[in-house]
PDB file of C-alpha atoms in Angstrom:
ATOM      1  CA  UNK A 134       0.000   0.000   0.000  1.00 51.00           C
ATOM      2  CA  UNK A 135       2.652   2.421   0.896  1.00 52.00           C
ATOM      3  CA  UNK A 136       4.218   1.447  -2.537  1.00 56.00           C
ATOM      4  CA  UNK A 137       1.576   2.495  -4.340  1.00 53.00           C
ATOM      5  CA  UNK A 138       0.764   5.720  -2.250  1.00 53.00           C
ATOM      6  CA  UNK A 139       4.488   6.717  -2.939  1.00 55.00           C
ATOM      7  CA  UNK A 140       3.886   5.444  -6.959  1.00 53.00           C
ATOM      8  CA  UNK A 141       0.591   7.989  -7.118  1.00 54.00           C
ATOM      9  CA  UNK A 142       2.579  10.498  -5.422  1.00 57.00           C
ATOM     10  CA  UNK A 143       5.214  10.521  -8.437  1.00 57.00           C
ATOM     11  CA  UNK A 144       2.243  10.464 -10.739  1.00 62.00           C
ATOM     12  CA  UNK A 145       0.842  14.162  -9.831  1.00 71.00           C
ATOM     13  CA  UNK A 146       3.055  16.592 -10.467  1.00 71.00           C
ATOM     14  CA  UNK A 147       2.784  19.875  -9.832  1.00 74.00           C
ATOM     15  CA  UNK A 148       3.055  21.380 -13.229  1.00 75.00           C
ATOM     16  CA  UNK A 149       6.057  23.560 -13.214  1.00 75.00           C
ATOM     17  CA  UNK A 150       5.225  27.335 -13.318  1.00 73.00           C
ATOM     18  CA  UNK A 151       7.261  29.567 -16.360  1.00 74.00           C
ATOM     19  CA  UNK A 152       8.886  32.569 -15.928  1.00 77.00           C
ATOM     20  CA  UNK A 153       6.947  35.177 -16.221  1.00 78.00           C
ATOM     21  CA  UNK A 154       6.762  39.467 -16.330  1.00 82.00           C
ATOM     22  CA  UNK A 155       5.024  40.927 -13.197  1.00 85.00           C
ATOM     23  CA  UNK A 156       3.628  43.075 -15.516  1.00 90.00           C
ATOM     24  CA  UNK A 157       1.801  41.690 -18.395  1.00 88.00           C
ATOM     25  CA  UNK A 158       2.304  43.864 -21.700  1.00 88.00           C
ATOM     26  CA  UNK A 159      -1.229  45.172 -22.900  1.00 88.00           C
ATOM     27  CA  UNK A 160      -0.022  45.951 -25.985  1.00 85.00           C
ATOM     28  CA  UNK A 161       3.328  47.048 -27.314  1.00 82.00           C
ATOM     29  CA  UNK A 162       5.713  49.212 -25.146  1.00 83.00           C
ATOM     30  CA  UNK A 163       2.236  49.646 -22.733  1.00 88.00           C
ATOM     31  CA  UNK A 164       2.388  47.736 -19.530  1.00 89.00           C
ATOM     32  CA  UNK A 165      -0.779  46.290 -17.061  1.00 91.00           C
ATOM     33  CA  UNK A 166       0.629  48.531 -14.324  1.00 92.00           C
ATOM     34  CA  UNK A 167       1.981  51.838 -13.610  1.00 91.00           C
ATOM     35  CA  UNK A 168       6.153  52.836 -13.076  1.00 90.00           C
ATOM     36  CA  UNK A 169       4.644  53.641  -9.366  1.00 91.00           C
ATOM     37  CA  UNK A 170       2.662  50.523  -8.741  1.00 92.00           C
ATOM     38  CA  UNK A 171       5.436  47.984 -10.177  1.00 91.00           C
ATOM     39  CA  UNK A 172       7.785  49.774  -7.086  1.00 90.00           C
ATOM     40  CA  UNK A 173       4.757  48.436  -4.668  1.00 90.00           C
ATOM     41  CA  UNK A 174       4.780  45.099  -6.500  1.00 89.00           C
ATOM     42  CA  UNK A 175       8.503  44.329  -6.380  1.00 87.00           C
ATOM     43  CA  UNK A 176       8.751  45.919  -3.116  1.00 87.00           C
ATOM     44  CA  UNK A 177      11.475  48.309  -3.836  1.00 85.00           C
ATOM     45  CA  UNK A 178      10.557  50.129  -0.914  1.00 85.00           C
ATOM     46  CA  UNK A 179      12.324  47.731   1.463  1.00 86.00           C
ATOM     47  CA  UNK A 180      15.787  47.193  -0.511  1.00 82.00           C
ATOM     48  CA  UNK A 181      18.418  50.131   0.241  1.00 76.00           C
ATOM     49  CA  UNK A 182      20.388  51.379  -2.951  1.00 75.00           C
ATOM     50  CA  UNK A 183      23.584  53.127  -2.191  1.00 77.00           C
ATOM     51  CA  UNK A 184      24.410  55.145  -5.764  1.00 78.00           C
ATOM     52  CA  UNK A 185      28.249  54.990  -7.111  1.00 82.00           C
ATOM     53  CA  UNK A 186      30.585  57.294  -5.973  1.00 82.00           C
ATOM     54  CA  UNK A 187      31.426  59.528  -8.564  1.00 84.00           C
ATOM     55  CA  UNK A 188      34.820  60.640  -9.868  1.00 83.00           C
ATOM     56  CA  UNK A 189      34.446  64.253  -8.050  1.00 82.00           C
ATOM     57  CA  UNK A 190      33.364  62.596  -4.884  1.00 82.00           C
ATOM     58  CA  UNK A 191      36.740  60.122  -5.233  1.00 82.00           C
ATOM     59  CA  UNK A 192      39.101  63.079  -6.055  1.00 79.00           C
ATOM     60  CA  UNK A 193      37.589  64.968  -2.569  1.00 79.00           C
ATOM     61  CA  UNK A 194      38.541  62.026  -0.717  1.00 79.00           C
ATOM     62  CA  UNK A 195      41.680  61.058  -2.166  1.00 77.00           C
ATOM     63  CA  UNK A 196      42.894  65.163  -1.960  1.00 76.00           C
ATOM     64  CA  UNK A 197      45.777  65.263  -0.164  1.00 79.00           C
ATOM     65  CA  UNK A 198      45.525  68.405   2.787  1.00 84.00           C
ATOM     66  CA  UNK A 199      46.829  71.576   1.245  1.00 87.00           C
ATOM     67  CA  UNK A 200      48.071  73.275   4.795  1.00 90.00           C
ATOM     68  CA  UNK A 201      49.464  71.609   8.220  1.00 90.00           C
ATOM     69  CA  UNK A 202      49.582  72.806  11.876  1.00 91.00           C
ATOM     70  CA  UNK A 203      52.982  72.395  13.128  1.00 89.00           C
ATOM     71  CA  UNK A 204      54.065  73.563  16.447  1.00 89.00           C
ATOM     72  CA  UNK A 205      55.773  76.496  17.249  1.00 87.00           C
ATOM     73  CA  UNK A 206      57.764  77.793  20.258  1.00 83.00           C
ATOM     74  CA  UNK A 207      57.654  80.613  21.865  1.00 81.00           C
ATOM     75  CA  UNK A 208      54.998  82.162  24.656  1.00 80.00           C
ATOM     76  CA  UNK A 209      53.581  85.177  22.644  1.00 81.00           C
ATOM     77  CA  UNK A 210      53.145  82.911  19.525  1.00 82.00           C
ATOM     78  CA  UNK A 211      49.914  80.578  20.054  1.00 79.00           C
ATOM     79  CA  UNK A 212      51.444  77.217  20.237  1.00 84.00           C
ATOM     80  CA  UNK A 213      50.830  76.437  16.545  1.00 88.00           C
ATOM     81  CA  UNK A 214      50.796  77.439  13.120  1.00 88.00           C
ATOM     82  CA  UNK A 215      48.850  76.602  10.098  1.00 90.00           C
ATOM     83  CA  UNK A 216      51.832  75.998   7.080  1.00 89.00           C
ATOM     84  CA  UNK A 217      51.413  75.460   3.164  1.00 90.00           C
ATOM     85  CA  UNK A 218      52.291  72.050   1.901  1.00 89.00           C
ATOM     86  CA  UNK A 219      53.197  73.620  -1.422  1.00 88.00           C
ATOM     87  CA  UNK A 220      55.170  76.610  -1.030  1.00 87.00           C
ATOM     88  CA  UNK A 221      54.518  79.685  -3.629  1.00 86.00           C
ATOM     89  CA  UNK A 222      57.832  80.565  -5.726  1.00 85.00           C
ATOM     90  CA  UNK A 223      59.705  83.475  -4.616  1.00 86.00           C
ATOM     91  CA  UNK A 224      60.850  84.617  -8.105  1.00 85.00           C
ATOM     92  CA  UNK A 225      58.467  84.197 -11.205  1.00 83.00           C
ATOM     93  CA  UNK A 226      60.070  84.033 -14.908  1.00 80.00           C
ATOM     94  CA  UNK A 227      59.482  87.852 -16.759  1.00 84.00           C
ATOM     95  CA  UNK A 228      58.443  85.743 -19.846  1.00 85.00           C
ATOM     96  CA  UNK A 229      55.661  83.800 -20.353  1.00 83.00           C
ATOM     97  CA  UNK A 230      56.773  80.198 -20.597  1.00 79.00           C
ATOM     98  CA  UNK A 231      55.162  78.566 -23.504  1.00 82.00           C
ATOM     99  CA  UNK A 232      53.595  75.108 -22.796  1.00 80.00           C
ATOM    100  CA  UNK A 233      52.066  72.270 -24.410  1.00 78.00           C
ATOM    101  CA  UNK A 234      48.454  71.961 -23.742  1.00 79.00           C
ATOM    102  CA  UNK A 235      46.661  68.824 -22.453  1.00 75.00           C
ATOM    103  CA  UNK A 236      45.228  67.079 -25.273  1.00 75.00           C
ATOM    104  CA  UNK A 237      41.607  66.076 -25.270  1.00 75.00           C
ATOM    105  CA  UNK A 238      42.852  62.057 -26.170  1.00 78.00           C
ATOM    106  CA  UNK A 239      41.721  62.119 -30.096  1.00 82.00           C
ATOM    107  CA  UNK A 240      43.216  62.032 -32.774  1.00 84.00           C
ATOM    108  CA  UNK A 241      43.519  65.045 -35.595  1.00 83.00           C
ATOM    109  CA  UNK A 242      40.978  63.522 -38.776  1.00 84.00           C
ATOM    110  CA  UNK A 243      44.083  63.475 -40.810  1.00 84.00           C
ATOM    111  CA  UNK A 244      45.133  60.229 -38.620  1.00 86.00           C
ATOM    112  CA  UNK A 245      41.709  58.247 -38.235  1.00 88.00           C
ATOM    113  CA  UNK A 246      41.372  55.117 -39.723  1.00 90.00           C
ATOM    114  CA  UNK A 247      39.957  54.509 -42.733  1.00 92.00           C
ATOM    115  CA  UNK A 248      37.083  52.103 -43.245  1.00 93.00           C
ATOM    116  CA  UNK A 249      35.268  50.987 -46.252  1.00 96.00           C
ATOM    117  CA  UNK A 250      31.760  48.800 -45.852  1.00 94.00           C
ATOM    118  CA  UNK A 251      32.497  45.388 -46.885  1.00 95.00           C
ATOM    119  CA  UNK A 252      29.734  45.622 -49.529  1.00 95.00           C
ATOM    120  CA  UNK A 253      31.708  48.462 -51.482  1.00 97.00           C
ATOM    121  CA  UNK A 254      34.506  46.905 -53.882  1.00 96.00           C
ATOM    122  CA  UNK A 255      36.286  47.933 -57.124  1.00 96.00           C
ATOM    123  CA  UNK A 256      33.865  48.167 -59.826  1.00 96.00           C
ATOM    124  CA  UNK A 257      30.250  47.819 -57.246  1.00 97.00           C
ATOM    125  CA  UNK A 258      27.537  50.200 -58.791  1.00 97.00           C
ATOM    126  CA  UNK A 259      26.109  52.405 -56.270  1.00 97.00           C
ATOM    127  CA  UNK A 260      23.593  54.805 -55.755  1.00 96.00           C
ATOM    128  CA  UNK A 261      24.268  57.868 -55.335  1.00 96.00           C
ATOM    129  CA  UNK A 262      21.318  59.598 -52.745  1.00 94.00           C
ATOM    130  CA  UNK A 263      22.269  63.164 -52.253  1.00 93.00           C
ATOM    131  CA  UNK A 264      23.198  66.054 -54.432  1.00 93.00           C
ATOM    132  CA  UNK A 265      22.915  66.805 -58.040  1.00 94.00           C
ATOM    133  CA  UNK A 266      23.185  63.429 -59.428  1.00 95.00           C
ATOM    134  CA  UNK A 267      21.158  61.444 -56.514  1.00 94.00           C
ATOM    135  CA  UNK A 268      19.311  58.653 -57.804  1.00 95.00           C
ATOM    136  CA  UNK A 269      21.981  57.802 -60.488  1.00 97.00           C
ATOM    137  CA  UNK A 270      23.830  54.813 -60.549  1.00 97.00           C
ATOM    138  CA  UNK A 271      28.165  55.057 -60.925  1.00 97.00           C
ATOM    139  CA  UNK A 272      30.951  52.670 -60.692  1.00 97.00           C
ATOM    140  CA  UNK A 273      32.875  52.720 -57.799  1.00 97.00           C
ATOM    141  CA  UNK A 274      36.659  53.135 -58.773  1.00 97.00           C
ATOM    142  CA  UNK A 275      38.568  53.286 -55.406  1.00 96.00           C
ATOM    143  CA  UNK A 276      38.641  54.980 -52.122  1.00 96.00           C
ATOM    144  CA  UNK A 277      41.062  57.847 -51.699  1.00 95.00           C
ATOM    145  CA  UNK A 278      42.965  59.133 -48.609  1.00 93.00           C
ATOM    146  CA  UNK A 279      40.307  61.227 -46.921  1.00 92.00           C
ATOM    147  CA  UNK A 280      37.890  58.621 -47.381  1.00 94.00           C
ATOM    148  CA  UNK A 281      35.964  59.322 -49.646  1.00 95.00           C
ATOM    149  CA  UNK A 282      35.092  57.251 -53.039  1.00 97.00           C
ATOM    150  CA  UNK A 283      35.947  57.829 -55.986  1.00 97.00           C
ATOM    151  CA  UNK A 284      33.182  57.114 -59.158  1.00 97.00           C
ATOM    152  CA  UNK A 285      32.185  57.955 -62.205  1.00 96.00           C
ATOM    153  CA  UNK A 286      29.061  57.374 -64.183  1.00 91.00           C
ATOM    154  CA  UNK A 287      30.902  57.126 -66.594  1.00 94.00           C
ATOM    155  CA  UNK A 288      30.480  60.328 -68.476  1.00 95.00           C
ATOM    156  CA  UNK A 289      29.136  59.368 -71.750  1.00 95.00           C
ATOM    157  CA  UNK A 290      26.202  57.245 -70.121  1.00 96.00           C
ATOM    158  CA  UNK A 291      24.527  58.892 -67.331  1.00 95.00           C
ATOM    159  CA  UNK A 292      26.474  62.401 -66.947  1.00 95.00           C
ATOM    160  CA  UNK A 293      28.283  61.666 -63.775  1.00 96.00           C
ATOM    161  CA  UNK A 294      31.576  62.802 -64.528  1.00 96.00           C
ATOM    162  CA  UNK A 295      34.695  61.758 -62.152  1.00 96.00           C
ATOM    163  CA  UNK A 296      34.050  62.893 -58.456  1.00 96.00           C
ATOM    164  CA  UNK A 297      34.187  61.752 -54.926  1.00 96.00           C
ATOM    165  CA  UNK A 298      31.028  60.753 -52.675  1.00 96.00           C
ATOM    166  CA  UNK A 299      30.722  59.810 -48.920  1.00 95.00           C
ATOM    167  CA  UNK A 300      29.939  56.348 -48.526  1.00 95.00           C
ATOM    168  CA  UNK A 301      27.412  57.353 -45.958  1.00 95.00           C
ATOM    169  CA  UNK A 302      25.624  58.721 -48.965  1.00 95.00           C
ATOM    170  CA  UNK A 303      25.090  55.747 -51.059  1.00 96.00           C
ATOM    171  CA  UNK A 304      23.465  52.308 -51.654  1.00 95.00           C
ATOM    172  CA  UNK A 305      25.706  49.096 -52.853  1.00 96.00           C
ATOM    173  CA  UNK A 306      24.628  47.296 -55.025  1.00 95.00           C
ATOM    174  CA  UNK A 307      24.999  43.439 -56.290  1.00 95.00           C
ATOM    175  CA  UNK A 308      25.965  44.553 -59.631  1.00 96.00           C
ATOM    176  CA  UNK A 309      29.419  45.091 -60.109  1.00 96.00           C
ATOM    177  CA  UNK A 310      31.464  45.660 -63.285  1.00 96.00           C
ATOM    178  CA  UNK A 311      35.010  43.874 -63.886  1.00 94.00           C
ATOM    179  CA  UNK A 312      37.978  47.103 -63.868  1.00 94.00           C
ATOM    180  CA  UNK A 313      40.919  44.867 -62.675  1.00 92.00           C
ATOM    181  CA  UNK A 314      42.447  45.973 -65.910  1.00 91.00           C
ATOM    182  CA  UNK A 315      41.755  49.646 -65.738  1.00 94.00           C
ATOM    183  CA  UNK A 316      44.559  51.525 -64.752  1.00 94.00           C
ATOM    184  CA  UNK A 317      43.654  55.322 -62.689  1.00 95.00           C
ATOM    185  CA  UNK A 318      45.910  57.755 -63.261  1.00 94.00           C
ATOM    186  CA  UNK A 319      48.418  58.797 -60.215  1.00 94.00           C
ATOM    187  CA  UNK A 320      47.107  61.836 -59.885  1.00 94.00           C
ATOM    188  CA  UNK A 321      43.350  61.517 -59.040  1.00 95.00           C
ATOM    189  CA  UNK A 322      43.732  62.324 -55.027  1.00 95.00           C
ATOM    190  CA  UNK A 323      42.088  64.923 -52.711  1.00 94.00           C
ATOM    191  CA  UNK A 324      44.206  67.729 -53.549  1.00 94.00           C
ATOM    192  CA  UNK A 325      43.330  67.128 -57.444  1.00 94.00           C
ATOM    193  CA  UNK A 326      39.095  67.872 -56.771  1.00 94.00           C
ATOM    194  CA  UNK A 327      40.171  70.371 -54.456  1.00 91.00           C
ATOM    195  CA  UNK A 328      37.520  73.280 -55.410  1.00 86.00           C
ATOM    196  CA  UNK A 329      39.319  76.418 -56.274  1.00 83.00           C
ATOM    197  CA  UNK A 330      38.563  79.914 -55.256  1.00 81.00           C
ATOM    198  CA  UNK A 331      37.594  82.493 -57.823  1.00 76.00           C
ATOM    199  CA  UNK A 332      38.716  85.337 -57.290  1.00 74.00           C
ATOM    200  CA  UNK A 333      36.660  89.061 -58.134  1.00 70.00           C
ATOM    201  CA  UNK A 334      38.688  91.415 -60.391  1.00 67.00           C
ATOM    202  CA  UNK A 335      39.648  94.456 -59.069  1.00 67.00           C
ATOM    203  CA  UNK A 336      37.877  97.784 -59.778  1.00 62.00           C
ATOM    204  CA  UNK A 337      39.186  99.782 -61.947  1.00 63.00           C
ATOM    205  CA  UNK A 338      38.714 103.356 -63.731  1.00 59.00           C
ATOM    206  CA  UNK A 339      35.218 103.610 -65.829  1.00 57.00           C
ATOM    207  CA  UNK A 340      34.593  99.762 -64.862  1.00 57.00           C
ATOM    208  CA  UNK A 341      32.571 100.036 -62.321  1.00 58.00           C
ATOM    209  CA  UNK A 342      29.510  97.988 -63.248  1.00 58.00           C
ATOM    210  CA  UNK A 343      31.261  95.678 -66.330  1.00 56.00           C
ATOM    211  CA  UNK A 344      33.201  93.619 -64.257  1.00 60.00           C
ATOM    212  CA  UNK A 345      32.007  90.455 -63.552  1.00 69.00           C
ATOM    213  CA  UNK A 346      32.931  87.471 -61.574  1.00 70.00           C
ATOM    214  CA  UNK A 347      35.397  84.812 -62.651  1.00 75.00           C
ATOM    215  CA  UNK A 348      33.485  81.617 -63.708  1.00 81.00           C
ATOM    216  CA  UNK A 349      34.616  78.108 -63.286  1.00 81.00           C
ATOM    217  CA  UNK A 350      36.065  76.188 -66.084  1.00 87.00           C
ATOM    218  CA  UNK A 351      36.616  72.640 -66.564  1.00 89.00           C
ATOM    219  CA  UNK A 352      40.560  72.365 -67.698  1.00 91.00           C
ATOM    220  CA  UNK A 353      42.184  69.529 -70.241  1.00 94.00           C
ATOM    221  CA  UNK A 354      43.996  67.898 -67.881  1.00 94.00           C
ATOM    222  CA  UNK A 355      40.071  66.828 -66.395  1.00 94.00           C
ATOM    223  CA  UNK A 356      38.807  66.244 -69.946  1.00 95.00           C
ATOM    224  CA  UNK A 357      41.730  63.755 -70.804  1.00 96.00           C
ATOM    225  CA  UNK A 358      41.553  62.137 -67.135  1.00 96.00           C
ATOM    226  CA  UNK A 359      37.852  61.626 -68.070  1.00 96.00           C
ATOM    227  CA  UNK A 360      38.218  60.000 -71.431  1.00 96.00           C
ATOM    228  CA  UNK A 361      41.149  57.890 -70.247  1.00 96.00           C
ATOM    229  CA  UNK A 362      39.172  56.071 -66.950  1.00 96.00           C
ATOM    230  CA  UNK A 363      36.040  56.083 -69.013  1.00 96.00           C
ATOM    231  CA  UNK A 364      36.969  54.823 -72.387  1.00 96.00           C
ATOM    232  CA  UNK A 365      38.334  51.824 -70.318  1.00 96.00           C
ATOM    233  CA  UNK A 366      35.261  51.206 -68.382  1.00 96.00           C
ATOM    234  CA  UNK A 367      32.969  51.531 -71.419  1.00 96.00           C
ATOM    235  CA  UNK A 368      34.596  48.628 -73.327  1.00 95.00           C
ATOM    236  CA  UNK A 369      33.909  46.370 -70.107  1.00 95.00           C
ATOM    237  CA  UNK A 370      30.417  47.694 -69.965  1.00 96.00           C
ATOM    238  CA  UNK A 371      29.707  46.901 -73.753  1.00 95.00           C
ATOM    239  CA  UNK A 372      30.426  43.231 -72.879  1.00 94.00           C
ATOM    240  CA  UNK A 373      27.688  42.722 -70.540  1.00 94.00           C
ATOM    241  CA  UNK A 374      24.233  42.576 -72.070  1.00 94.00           C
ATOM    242  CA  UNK A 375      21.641  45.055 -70.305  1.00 95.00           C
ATOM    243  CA  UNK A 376      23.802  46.740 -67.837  1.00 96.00           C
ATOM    244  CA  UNK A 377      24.500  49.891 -70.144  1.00 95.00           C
ATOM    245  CA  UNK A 378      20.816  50.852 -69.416  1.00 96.00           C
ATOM    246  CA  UNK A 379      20.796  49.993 -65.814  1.00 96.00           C
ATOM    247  CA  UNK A 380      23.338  52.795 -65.274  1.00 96.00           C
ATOM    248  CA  UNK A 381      21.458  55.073 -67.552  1.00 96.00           C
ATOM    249  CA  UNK A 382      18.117  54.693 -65.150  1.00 96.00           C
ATOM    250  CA  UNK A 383      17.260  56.683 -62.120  1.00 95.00           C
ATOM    251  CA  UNK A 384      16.729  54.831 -59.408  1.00 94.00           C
ATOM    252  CA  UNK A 385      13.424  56.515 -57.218  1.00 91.00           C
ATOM    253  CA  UNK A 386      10.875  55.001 -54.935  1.00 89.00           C
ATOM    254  CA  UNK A 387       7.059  54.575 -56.069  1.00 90.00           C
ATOM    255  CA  UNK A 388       3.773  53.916 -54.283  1.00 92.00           C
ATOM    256  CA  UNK A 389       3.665  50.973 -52.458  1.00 90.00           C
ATOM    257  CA  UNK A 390       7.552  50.478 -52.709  1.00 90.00           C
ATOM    258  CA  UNK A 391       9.155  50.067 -48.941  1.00 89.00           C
ATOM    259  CA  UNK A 392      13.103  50.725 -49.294  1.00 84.00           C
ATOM    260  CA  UNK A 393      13.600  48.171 -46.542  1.00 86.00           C
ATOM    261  CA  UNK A 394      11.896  45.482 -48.950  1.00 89.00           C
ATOM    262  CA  UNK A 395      14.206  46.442 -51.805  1.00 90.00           C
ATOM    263  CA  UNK A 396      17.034  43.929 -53.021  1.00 89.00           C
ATOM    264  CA  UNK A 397      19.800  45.941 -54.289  1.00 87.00           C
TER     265      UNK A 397
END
């Protein structure tokens, strides 16, 4: 009998209870209860929280005493006297000494790291999505110093001449065009899209309302640089059926088109 007591025993089980919220989510980010009656619930009232001690409270602590009382003899002079740890210089330079300020711990932007999204690699056609030519598709050529990219549409397709984008800016996409065998010229860096300033001319006599303002010009040496990257991408273009009007297309969103749905 006791057997079989012990055997029905085993049998029922309390069901074992899951882990669950105290406060049941109504729907979502909106709880059953209030911030005020969870703190009832959980009874935070009777737990003691001490909060961190903070760096200003540390540094208070740990500051060593600027002054001490050392004795001193004599009747008519009190006993003691309250001295400076640190004593003041008695003779200060007449020149201002120059020296090096604390720095703030970060580096200048000239020596930051350079990173490139691991989607974005010679010859990837990206969207551009800012400026004049957002919404057209380039070729991605190579990233330069700053960190910036360097594309081109090229030219003769979709108008986007050579010129440098921030990779923030754009969307990579799974097409990419084969320029192992293009060679860049050397001198596409920064300092060669650096915009120039135009200058005003000077005033002079009886030309005071025919002067007018020195306009930008596009020079040879960008013409030639132009036909040179793009008559080499072209040819690799031409190869690959349909791709010569994907570039020429604007990309643009629609009605009923979500972005985040979208397979580049």
């Amino acid at each position: 009998m006791a057997d079989e007591k012990k055997a029905g025993e085993k049998k029922t089980k309390k069901p074992k209870k899951h882990h669950a919220s105290r406060n049941p989510v109504l729907a979502r980010g909106i709880g059953k209860y209030s911030r005020s009656a969870m703190y009832a619930r959980k009874a935070m009232y009777k737990r003691k929280y001490e909060a961190p001690e903070t760096k200003i409270e540390k540094k208070k602590r740990e500051k060593a005493p600027a002054t001490l009382t050392k004795p001193v003899g004599g009747d008519k002079n009190g006993g003691n006297r309250v001295v400076k740890v640190r004593k003041m210089p008695r003779y200060y330079p007449t020149e201002d000494v120059p020296r090096k300020l604390l720095s703030h711990g970060k580096k200048p932007f000239c020596q930051h790291k350079r990173k490139l999204r691991a989607s974005i690699t010679p010859g990837t056609v990206l969207i551009i999505l800012t400026g004049r030519h957002r919404g057209k598709r380039v070729v991605f050529l190579k990233q330069l110093a700053s960190g910036l990219l360097l594309v081109t549409g090229p030219l003769a397709i979709n108008r986007v001449p050579l010129r440098r984008t921030h990779q923030k800016f754009v969307i990579a996409t799974s097409t990419k065009v084969d320029i192992s065998g293009v060679k860049l010229p050397k001198h596409l860096t920064d300092a060669y899209f650096k915009k120039k300033r135009l200058r005003k001319p000077k005033h002079q006599e009886g030309e005071i309302f025919d002067t007018e303002k020195e306009k930008y010009e596009i020079t040879e040496q960008r013409k030639a640089d132009q036909k040179t990257v793009d008559s080499q991408i072209l040819l690799r273009i031409k190869k690959v059926p349909q791709l010569r009007g994907y570039l020429r297309s604007v990309f643009s969103l629609s009605n009923g088109v979500y972005p985040h749905k979208l397979v580049f």
